[in-house]
mmCIF file of C-alpha atoms in Angstrom:
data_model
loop_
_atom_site.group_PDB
_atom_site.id
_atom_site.type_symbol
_atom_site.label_atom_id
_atom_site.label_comp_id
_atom_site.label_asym_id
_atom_site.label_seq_id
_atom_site.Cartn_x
_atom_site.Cartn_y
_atom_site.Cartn_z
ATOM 1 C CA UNK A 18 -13.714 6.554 9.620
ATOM 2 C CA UNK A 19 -13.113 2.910 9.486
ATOM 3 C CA UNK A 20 -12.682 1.738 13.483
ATOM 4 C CA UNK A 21 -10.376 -1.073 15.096
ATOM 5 C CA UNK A 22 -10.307 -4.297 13.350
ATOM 6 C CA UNK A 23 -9.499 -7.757 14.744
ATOM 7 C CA UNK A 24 -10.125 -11.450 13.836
ATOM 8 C CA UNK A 25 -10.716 -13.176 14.873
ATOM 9 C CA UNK A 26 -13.931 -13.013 17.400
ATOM 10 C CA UNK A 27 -13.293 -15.897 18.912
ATOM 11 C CA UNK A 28 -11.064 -18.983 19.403
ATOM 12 C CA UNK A 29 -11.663 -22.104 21.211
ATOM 13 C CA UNK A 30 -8.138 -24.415 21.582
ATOM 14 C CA UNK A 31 -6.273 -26.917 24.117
ATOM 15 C CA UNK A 32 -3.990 -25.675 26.040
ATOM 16 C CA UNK A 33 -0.339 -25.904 24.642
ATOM 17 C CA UNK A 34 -1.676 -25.261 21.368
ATOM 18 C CA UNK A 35 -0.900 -22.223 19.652
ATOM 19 C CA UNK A 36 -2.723 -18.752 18.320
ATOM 20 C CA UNK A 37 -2.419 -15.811 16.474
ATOM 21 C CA UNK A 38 -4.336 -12.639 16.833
ATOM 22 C CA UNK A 39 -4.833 -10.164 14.040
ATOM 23 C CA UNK A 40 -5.183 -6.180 14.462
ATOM 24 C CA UNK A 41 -5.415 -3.332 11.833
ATOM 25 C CA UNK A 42 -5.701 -0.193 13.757
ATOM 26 C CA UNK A 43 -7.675 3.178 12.221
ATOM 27 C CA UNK A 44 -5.653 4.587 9.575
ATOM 28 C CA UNK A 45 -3.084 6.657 10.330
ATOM 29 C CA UNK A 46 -2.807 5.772 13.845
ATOM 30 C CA UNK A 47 1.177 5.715 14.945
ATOM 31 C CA UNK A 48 -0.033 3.773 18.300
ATOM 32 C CA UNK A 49 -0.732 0.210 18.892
ATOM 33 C CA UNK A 50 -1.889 -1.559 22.094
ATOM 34 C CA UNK A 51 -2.702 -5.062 23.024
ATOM 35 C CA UNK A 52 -4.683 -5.564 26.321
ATOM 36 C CA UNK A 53 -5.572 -8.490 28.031
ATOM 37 C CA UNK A 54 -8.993 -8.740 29.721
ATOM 38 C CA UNK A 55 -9.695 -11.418 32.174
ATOM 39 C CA UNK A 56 -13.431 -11.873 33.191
ATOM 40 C CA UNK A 57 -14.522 -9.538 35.629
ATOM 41 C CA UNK A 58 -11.399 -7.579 35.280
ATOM 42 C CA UNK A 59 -9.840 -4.546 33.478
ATOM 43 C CA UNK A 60 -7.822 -4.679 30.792
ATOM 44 C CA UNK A 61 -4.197 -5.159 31.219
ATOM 45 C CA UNK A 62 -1.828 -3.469 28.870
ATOM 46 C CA UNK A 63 0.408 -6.205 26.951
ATOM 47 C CA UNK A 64 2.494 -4.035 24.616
ATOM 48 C CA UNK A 65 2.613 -0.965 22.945
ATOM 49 C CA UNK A 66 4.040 -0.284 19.430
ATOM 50 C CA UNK A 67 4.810 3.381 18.333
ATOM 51 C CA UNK A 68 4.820 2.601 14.543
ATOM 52 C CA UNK A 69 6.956 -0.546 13.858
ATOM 53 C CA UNK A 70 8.703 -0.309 16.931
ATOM 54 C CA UNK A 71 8.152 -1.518 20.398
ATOM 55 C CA UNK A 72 7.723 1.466 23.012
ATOM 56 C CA UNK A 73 6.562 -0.695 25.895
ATOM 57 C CA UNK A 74 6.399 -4.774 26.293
ATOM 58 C CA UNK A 75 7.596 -4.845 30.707
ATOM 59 C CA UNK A 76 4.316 -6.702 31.124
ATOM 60 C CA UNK A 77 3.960 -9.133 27.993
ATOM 61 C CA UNK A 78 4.848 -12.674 29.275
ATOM 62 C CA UNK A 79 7.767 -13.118 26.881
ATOM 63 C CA UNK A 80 8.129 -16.724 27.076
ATOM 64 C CA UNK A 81 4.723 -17.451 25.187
ATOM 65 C CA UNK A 82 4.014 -14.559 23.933
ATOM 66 C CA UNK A 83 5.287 -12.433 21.268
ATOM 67 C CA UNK A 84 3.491 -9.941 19.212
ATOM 68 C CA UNK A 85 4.609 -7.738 15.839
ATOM 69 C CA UNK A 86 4.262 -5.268 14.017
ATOM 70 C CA UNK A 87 6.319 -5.145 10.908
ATOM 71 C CA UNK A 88 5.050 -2.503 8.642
ATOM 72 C CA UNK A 89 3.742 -0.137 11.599
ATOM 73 C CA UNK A 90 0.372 -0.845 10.597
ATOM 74 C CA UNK A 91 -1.417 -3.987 11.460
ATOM 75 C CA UNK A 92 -0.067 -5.873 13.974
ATOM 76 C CA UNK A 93 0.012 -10.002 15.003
ATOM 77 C CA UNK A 94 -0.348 -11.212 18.702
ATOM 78 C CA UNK A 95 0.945 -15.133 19.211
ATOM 79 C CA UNK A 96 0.967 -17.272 21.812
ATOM 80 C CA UNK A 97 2.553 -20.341 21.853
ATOM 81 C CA UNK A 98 2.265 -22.443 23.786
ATOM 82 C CA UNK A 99 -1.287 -21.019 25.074
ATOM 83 C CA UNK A 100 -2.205 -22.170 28.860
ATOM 84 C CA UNK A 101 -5.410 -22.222 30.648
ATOM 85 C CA UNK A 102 -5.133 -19.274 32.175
ATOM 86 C CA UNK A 103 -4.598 -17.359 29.054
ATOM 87 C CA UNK A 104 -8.464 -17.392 28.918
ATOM 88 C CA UNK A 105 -8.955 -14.022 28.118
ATOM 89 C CA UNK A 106 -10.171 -11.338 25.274
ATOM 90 C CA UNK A 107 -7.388 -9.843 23.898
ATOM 91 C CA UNK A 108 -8.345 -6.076 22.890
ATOM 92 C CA UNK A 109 -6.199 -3.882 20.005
ATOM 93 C CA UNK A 110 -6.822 -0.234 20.244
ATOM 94 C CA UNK A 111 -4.805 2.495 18.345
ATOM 95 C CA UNK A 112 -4.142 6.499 19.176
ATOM 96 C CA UNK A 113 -2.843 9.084 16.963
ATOM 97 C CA UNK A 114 -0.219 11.170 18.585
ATOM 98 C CA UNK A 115 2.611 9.013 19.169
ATOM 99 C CA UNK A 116 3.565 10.061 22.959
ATOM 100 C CA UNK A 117 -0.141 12.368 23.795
ATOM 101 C CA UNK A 118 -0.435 11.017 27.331
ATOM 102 C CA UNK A 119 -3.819 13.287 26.916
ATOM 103 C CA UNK A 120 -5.153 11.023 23.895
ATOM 104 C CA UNK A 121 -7.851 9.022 23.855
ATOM 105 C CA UNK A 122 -7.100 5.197 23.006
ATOM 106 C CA UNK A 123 -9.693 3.790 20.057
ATOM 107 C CA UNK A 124 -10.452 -0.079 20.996
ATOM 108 C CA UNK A 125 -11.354 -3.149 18.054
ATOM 109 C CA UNK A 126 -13.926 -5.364 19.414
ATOM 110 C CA UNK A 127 -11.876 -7.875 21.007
ATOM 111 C CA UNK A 128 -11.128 -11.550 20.601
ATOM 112 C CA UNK A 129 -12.385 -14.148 22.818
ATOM 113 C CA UNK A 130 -9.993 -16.837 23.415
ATOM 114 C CA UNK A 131 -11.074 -19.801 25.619
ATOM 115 C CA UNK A 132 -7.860 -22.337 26.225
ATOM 116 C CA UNK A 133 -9.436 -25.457 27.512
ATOM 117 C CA UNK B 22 2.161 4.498 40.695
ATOM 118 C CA UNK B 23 -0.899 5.737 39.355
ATOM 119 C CA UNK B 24 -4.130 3.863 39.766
ATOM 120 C CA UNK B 25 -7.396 4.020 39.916
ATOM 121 C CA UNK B 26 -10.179 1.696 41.842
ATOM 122 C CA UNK B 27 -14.191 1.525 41.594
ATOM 123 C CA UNK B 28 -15.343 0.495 44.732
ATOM 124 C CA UNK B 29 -18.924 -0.785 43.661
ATOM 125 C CA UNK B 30 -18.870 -4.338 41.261
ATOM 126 C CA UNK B 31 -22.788 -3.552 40.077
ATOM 127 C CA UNK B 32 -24.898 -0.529 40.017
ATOM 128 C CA UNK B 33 -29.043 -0.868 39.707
ATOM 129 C CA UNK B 34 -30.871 1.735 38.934
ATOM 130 C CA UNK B 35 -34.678 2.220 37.693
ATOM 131 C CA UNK B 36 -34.776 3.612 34.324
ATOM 132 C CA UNK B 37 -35.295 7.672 34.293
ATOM 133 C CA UNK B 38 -33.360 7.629 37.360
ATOM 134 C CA UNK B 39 -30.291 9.589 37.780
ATOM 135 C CA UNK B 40 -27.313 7.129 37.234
ATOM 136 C CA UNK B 41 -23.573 7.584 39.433
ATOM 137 C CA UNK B 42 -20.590 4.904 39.024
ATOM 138 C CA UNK B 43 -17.428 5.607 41.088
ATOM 139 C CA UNK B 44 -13.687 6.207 41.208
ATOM 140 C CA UNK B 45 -11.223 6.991 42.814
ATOM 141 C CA UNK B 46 -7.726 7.674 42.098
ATOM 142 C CA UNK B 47 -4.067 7.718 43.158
ATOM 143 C CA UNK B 48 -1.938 10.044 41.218
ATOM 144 C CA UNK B 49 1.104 11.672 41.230
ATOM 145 C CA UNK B 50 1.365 15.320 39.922
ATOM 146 C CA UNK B 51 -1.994 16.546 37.630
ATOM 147 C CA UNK B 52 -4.144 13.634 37.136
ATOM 148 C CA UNK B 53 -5.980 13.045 33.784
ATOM 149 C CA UNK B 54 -8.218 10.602 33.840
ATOM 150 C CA UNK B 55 -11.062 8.426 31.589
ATOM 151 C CA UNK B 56 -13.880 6.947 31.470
ATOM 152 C CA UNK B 57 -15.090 3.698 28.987
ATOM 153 C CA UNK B 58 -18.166 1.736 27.880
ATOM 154 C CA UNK B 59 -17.884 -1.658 27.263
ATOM 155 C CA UNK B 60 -21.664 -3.224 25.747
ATOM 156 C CA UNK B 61 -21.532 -6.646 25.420
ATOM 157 C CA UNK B 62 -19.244 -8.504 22.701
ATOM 158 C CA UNK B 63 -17.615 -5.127 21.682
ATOM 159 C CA UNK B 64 -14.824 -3.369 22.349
ATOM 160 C CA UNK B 65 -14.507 0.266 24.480
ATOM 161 C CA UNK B 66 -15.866 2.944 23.716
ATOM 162 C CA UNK B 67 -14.601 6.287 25.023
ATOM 163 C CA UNK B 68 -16.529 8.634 27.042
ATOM 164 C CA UNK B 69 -15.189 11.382 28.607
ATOM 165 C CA UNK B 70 -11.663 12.635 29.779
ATOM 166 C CA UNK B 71 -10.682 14.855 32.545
ATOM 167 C CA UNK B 72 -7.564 17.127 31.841
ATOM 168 C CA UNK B 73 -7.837 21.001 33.031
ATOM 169 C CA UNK B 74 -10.027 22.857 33.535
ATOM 170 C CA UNK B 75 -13.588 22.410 34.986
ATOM 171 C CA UNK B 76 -14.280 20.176 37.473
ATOM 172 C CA UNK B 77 -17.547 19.413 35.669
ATOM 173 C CA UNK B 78 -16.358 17.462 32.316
ATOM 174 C CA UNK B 79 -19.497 16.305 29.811
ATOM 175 C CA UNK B 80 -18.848 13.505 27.715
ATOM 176 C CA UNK B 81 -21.138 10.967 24.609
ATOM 177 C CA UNK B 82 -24.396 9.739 25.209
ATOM 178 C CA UNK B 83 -25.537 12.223 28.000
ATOM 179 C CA UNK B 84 -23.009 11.473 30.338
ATOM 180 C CA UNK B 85 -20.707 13.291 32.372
ATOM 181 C CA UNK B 86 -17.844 13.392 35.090
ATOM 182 C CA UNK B 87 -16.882 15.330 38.003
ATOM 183 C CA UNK B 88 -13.770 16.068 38.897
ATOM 184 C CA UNK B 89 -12.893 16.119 42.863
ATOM 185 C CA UNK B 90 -9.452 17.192 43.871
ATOM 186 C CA UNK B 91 -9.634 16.858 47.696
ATOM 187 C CA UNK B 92 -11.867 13.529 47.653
ATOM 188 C CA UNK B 93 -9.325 12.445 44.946
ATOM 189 C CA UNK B 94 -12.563 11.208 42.751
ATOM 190 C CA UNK B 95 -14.149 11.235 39.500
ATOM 191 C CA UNK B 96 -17.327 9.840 39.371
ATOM 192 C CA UNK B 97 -19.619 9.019 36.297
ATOM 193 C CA UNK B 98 -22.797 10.775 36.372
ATOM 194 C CA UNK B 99 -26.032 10.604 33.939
ATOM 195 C CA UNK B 100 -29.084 12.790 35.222
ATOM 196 C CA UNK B 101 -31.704 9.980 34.108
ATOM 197 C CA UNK B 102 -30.678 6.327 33.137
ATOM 198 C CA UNK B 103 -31.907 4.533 29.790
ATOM 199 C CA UNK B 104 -32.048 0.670 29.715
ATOM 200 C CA UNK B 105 -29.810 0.852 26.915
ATOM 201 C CA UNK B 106 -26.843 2.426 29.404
ATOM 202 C CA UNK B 107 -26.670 -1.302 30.993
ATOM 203 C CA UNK B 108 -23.072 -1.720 30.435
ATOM 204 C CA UNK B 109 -19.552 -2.385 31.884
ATOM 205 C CA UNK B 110 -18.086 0.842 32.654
ATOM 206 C CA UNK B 111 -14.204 1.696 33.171
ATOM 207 C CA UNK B 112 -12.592 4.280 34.915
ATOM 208 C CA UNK B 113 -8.861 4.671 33.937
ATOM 209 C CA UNK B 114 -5.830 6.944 34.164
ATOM 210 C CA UNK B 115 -3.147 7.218 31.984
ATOM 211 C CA UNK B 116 1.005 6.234 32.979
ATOM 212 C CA UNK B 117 4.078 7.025 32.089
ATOM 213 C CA UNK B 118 5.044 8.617 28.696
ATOM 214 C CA UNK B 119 3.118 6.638 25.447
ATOM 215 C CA UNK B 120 -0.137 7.366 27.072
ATOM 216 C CA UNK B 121 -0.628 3.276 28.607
ATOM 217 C CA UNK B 122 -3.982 3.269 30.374
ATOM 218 C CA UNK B 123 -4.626 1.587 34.282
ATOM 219 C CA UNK B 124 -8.162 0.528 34.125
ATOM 220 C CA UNK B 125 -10.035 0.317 36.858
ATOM 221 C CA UNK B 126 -11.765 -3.573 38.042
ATOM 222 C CA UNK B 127 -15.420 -1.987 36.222
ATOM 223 C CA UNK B 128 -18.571 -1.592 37.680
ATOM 224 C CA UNK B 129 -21.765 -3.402 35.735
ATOM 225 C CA UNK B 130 -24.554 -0.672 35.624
ATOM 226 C CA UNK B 131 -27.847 -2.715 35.450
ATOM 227 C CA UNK B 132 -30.450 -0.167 34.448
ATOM 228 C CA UNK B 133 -34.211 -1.915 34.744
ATOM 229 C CA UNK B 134 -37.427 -0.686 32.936
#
């Protein structure tokens, strides 16, 4: 099966510029996450979509960013405007079961987004 | 609140070596718990998970986990270390209902010929 997409790789802007991150999860998969991943760090959960709905956003700055997911398929990250520390990859993964605590999460390759 | 930690930032090890990267965890009720690859410029990639059931839990690429209840630990294991297992690995436990993962801070396994 087709994995995780996401465009794109990488992004280079100035800070108070803005972006927009693209995700189309594996087919069929009710789950979306976004992650952030600071270098040298873990990934940080952003949001989580259960179809088209939001299930969890407590830790997505909601002043700059916003992220959707109209058709509970793909999905759009934005920031706006972006700040230096928002120098990050930004990882999309996707599960099947909607609420399987037990379920492995399936992760896109990331984009790289350097804020300068 | 459930976490996990990886007390080591970097791991060497000689190729054909046997290969261990920590955790540790902190979790309320039955833990389940993951580990992930990352290889440079790609995403995760899943490994193993710890649910029920034996302590011992074998995962992809040769690797496996053990499961410690009273040292409240699951380290990584591989019996003999390839170059191409130099990677960033995660250990990570899932929260709350919707399955969001804690990752651990990684550990860099540097794996020389």
């Amino acid at each position: 099966e087709a994995g995780v997409a996401q465009s794109p790789r990488y992004k280079i802007i100035e800070k108070r510029q803005s972006v927009a991150f693209w995700c189309n999860p594996i087919s069929g998969h009710a789950t979306l996450y976004w992650y952030q991943q600071i270098l040298g760090q873990g990934p940080k959960l952003l949001i989580q979509f259960q179809n088209n709905g939001v299930v969890d956003d407590s830790q997505l700055p909601k002043d700059r960013f916003s992220a959707e997911r109209l058709k509970g398929v793909d999905s759009t990250l934005k920031i706006q405007p972006a700040k230096l520390e928002d120098s990050a990859v930004y990882l999309c993964a996707s599960s099947h079961p909607p609420q399987g605590i037990t379920y492995e999460q399936y992760f896109g390759p990331g984009t790289r987004l350097t804020v300068t | 609140a459930q976490s996990v930690a990886q007390p080591e930032d970097q791991v060497n090890v000689a190729e054909g070596n046997p290969l261990t990267v920590k955790c540790t965890y902190s979790v309320s009720g039955n833990p389940y718990l993951f580990w992930y690859v990352q290889y440079p410029n790609r995403g995760l990639q899943f490994l193993l998970k710890y649910i029920t059931g034996d302590n011992l839990v074998k995962g992809s690429y040769g690797f496996e986990a053990e499961f410690n209840k009273s040292q409240t630990s699951f380290h990584l294991k591989k019996p003999s270390a390839l170059v191409s297992d130099s990677a960033l690995y995660f250990c990570a436990v899932p929260w709350a209902a919707g399955n969001k993962l804690t990752f651990g801070g990684g550990t860099r396994v540097l794996v020389k010929p």
